[in-house]
PDB file of C-alpha atoms in Angstrom:
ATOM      1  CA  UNK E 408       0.000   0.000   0.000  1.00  0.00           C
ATOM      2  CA  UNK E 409       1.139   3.634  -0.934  1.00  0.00           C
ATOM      3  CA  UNK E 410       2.492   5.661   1.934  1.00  0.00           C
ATOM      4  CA  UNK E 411       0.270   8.649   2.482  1.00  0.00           C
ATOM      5  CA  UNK E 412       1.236  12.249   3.078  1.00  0.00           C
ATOM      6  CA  UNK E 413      -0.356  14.806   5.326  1.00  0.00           C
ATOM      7  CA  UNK E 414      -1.958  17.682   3.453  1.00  0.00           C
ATOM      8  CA  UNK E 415      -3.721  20.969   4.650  1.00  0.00           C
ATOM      9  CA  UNK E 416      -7.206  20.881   3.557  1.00  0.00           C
ATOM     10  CA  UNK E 417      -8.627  24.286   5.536  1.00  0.00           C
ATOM     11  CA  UNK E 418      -9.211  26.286   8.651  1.00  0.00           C
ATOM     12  CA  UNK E 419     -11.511  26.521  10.981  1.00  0.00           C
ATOM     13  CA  UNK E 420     -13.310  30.065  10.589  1.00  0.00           C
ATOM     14  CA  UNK E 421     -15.831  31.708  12.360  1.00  0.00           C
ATOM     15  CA  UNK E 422     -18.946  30.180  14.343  1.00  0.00           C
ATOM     16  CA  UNK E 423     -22.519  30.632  12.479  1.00  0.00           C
ATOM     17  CA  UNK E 424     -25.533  30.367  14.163  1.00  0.00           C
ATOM     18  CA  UNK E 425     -26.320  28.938  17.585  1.00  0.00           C
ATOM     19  CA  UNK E 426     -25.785  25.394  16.031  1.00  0.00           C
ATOM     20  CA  UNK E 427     -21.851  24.896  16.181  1.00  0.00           C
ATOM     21  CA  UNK E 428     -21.495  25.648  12.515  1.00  0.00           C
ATOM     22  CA  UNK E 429     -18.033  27.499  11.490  1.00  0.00           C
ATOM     23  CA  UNK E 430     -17.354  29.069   8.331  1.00  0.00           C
ATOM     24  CA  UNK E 431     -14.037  27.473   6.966  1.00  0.00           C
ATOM     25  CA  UNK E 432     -11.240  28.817   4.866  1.00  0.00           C
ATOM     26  CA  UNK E 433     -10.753  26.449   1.835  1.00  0.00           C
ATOM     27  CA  UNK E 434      -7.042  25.023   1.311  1.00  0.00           C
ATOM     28  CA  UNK E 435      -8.116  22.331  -1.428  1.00  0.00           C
ATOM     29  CA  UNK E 436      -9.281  22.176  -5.021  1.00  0.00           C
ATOM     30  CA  UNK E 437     -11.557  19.726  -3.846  1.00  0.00           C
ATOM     31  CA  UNK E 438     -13.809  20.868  -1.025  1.00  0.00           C
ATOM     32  CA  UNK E 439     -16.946  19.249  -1.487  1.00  0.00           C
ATOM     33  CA  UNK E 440     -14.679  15.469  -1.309  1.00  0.00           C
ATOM     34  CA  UNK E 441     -12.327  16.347   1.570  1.00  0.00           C
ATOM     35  CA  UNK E 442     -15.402  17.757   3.372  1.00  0.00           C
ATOM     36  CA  UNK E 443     -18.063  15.536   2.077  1.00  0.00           C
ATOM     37  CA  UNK E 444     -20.515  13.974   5.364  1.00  0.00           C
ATOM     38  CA  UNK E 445     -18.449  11.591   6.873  1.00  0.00           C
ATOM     39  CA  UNK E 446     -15.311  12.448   6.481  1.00  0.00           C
ATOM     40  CA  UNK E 447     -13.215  12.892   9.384  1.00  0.00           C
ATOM     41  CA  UNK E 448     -10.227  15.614   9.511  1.00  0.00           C
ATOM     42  CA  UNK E 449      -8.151  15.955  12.051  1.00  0.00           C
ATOM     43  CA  UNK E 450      -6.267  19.198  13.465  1.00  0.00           C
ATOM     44  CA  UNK E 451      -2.260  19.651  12.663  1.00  0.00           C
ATOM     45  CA  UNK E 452      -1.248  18.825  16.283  1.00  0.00           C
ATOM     46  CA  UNK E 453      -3.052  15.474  15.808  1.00  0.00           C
ATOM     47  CA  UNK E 454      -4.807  16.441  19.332  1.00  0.00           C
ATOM     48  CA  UNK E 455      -8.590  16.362  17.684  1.00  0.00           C
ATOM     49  CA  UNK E 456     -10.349  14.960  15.141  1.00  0.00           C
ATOM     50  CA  UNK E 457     -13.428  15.961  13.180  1.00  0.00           C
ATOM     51  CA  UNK E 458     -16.099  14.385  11.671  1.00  0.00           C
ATOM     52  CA  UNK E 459     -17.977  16.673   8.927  1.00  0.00           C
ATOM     53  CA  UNK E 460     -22.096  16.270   9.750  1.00  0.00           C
ATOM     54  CA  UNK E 461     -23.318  18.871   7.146  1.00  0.00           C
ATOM     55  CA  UNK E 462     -21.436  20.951   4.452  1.00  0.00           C
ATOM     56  CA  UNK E 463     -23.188  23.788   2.260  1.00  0.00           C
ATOM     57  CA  UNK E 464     -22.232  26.781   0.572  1.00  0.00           C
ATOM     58  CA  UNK E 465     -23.244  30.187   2.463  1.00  0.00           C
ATOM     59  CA  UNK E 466     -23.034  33.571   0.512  1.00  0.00           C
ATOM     60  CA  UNK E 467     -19.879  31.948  -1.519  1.00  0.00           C
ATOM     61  CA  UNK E 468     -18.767  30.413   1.777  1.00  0.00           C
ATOM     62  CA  UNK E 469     -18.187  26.683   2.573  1.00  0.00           C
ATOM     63  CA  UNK E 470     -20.201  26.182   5.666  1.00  0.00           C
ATOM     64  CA  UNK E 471     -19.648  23.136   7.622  1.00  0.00           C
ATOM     65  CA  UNK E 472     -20.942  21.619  10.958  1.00  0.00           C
ATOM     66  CA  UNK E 473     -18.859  18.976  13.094  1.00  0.00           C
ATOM     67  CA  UNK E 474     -20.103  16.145  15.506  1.00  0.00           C
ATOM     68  CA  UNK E 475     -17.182  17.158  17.904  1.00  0.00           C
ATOM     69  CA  UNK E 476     -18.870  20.825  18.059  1.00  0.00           C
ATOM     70  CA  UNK E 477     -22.129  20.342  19.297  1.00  0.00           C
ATOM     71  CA  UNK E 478     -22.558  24.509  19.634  1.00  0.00           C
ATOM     72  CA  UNK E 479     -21.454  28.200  19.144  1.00  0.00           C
ATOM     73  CA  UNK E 480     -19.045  27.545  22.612  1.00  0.00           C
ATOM     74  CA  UNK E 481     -17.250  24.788  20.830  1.00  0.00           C
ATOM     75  CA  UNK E 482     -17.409  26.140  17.671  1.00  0.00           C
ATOM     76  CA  UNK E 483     -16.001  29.621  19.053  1.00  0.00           C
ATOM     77  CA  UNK E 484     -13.330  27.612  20.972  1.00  0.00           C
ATOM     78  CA  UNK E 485     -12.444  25.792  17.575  1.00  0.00           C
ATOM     79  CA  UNK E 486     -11.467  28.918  15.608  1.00  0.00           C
ATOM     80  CA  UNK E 487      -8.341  29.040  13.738  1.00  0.00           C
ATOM     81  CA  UNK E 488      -7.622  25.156  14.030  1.00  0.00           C
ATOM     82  CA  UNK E 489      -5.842  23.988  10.727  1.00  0.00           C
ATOM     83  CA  UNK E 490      -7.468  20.921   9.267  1.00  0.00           C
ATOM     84  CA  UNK E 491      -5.882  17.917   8.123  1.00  0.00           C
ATOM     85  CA  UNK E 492      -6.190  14.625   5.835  1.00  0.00           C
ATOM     86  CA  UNK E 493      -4.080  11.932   4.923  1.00  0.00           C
ATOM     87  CA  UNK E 494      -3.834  11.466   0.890  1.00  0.00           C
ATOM     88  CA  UNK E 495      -2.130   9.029  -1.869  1.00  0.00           C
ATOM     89  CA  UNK E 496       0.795  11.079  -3.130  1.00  0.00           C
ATOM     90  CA  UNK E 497       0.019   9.532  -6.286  1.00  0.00           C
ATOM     91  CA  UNK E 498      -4.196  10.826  -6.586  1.00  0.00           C
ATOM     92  CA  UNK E 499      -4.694  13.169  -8.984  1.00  0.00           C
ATOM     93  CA  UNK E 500      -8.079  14.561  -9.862  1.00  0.00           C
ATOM     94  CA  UNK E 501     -10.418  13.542 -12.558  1.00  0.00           C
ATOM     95  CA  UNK E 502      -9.758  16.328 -15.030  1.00  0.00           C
ATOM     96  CA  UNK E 503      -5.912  15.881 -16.075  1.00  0.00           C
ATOM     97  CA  UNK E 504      -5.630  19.855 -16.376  1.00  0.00           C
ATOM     98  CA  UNK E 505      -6.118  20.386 -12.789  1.00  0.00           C
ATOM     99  CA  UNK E 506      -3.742  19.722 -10.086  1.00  0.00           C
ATOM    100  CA  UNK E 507      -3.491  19.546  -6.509  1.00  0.00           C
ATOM    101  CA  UNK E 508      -1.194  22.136  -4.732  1.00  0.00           C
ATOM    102  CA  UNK E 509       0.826  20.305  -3.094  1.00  0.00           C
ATOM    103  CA  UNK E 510       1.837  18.702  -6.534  1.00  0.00           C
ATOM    104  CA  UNK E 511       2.289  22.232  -7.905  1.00  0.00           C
ATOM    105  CA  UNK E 512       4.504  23.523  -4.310  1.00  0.00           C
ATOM    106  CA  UNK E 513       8.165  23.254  -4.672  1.00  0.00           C
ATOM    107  CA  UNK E 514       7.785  22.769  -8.636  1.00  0.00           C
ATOM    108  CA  UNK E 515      10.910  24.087 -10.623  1.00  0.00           C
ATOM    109  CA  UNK E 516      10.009  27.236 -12.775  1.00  0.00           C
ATOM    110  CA  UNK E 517      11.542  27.657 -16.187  1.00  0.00           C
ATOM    111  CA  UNK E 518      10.767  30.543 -18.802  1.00  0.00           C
ATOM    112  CA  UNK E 519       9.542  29.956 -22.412  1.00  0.00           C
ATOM    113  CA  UNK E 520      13.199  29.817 -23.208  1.00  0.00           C
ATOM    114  CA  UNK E 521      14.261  27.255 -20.726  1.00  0.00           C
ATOM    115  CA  UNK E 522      15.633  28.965 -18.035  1.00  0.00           C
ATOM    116  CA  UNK E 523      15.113  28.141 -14.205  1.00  0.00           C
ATOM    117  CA  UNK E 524      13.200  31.261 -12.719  1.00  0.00           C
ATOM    118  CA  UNK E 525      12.731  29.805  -9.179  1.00  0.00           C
ATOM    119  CA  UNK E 526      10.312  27.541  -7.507  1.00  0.00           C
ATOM    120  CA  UNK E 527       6.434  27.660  -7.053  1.00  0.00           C
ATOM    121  CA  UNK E 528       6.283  28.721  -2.894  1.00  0.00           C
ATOM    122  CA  UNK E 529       2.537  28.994  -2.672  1.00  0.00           C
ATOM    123  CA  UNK E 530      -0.964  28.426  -4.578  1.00  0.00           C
ATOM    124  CA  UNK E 531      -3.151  30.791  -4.065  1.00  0.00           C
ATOM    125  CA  UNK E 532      -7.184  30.356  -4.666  1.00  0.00           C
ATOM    126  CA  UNK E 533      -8.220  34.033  -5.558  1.00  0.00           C
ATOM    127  CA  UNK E 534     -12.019  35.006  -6.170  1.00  0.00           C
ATOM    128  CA  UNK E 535     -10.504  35.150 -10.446  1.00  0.00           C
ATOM    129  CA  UNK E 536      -8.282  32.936 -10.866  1.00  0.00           C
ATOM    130  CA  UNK E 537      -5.510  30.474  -8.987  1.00  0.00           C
ATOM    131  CA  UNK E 538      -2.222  32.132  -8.915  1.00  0.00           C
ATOM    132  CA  UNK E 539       1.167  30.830  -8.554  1.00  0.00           C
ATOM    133  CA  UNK E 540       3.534  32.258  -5.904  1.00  0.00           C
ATOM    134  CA  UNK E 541       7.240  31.857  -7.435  1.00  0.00           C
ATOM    135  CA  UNK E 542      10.244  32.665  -4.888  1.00  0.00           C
ATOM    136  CA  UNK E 543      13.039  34.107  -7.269  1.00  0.00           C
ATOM    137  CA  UNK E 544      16.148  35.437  -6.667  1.00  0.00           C
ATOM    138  CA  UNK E 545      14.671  38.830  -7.264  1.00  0.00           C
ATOM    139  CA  UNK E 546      11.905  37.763  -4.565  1.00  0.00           C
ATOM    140  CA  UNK E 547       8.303  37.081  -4.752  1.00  0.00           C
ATOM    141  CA  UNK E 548       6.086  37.088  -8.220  1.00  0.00           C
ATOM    142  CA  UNK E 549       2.934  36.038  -8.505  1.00  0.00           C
ATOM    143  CA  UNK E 550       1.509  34.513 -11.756  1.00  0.00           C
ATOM    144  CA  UNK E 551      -1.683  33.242 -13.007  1.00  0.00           C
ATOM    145  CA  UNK E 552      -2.077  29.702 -13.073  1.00  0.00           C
ATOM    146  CA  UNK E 553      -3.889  29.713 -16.715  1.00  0.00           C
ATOM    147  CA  UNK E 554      -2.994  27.689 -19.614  1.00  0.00           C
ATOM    148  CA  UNK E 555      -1.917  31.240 -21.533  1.00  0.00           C
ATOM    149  CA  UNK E 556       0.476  31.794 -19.138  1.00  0.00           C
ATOM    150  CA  UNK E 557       1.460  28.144 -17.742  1.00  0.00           C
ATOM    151  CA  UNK E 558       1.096  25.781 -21.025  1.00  0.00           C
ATOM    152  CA  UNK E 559       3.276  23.137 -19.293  1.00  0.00           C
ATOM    153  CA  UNK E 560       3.262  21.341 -16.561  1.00  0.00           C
ATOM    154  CA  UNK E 561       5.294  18.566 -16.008  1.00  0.00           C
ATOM    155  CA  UNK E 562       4.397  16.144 -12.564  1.00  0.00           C
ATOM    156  CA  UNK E 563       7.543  13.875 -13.977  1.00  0.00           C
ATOM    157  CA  UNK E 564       9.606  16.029 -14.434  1.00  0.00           C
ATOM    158  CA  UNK E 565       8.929  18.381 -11.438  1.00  0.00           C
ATOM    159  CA  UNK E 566       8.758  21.300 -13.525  1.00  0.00           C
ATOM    160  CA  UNK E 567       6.491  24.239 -15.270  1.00  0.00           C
ATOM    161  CA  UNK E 568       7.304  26.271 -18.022  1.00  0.00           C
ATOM    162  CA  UNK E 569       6.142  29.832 -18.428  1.00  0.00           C
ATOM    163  CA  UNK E 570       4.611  31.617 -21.923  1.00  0.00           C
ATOM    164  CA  UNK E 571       6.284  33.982 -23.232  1.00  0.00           C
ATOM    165  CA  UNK E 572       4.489  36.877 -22.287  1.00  0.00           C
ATOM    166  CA  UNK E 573       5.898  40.495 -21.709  1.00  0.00           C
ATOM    167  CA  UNK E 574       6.448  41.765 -18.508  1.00  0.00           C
ATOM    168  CA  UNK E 575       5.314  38.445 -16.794  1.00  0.00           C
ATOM    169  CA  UNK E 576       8.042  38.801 -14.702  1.00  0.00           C
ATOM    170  CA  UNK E 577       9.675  42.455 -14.302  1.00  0.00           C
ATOM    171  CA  UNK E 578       8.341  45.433 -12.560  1.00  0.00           C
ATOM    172  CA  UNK E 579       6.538  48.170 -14.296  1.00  0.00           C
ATOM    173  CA  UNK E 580       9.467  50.157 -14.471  1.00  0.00           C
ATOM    174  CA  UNK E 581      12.084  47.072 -15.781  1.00  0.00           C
ATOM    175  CA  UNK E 582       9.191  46.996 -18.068  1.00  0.00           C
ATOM    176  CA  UNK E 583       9.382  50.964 -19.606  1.00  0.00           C
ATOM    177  CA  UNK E 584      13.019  51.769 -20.747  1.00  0.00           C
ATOM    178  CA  UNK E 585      11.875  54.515 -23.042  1.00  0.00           C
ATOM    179  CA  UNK E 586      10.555  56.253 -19.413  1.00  0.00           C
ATOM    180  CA  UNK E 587      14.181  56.103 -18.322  1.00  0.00           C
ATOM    181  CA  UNK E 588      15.435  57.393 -21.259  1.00  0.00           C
ATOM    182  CA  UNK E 589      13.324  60.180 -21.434  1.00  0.00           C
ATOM    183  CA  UNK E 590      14.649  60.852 -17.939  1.00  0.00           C
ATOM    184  CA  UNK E 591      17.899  60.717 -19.103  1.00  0.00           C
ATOM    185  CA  UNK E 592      17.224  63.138 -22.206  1.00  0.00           C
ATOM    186  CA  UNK E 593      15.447  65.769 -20.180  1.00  0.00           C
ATOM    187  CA  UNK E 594      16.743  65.903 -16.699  1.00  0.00           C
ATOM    188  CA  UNK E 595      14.576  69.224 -15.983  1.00  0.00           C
ATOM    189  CA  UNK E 596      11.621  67.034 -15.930  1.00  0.00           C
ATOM    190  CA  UNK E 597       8.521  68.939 -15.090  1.00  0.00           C
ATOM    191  CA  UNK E 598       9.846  72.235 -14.424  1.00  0.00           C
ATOM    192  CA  UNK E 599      11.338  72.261 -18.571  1.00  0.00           C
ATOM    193  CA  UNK E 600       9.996  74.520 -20.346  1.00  0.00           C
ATOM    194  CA  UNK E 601       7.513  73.804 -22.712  1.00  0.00           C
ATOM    195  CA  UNK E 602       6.215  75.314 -26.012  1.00  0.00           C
ATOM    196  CA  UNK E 603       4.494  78.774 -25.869  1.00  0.00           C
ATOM    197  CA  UNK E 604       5.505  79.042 -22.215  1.00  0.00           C
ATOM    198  CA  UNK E 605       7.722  81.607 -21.828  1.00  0.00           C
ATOM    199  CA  UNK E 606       9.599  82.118 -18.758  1.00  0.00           C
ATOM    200  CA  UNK E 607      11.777  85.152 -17.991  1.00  0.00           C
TER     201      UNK E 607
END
């Protein structure tokens, strides 16, 4: 039997209702399985475990109620508890375009041209669009995790390569030579003077 490996599947949010619900802050692609009824999660420090009762969505929320947290008290008491599972390194879900992040964390980075750019550090689930986190040895860059912009990835290989898209990469400024030059050829900047303004 495959050896499993821990994975971070959400936090514990805040209590709703008088019930024991708590809001939760989704760390999977695949909520509605990790927090399907019955499944049981357990916290980081392996202290607690929790067994999912219910699970809706609320106002774009995931919503979920535990058997361990039979009210608001326990549900209050629960906040911020980070929520684990055990997983098959080798699962993958159904649609082969999609990938878990922990497959995508520590990925190499290359650029359309082949060169390593860094590694992925993060995944983050914005309201959009997923983006990647890259650390680089010119520090953090986000990128969007879209097939225009990430074309490749490859699980074997443990690397992605990047499109070649302009300014993916650089700062705004890295990005706008001709705004340095133009720096360069008019140092008076804004106090030059400019046609029909005469100055004495």
């Amino acid at each position: 039997m495959a050896e499993t490996v821990e994975v971070v599947v959400g936090i514990i949010g805040r209590a709703h209702g008088i019930r024991g619900d708590v809001t939760i802050e989704v760390r999977t692609d695949e909520p509605e399985r990790r927090f399907a009824v019955g499944a049981v999660l357990r916290s980081e420090d392996g202290r607690r475990t929790f067994t999912v009762t219910s699970s809706r969505d609320h106002s774009g929320r995931l919503l979920v109620h535990f058997d361990q947290l039979p009210d608001r008290t326990a549900a209050e008491a629960a906040r911020s508890t980070v929520l684990v599972t055990d997983v098959d390194p080798a699962e993958r879900p159904e649609d082969d375009d999609e990938f878990y992040d922990r497959q995508l964390i520590g990925m190499v980075v290359r650029s359309a041209d082949g060169a390593r750019v860094g590694t992925v550090s993060d995944v983050l689930h914005l309201p959009l669009q997923d983006t990647l986190e890259l650390a680089t040895d010119d520090g953090t860059r986000l990128v969007p995790f879209v097939a225009a912009v990430v074309p490749r990835v490859d699980l074997a290989a443990g690397e992605l390569h990047l499109a070649d898209v302009p300014g993916l990469l650089t700062d705004r400024d890295e990005d706008d030579p001709e705004a340095d030059d133009a720096d360069e050829d008019d140092p008076a900047g804004e106090d030059a003077d400019r046609p029909g303004d005469d100055r004495a």
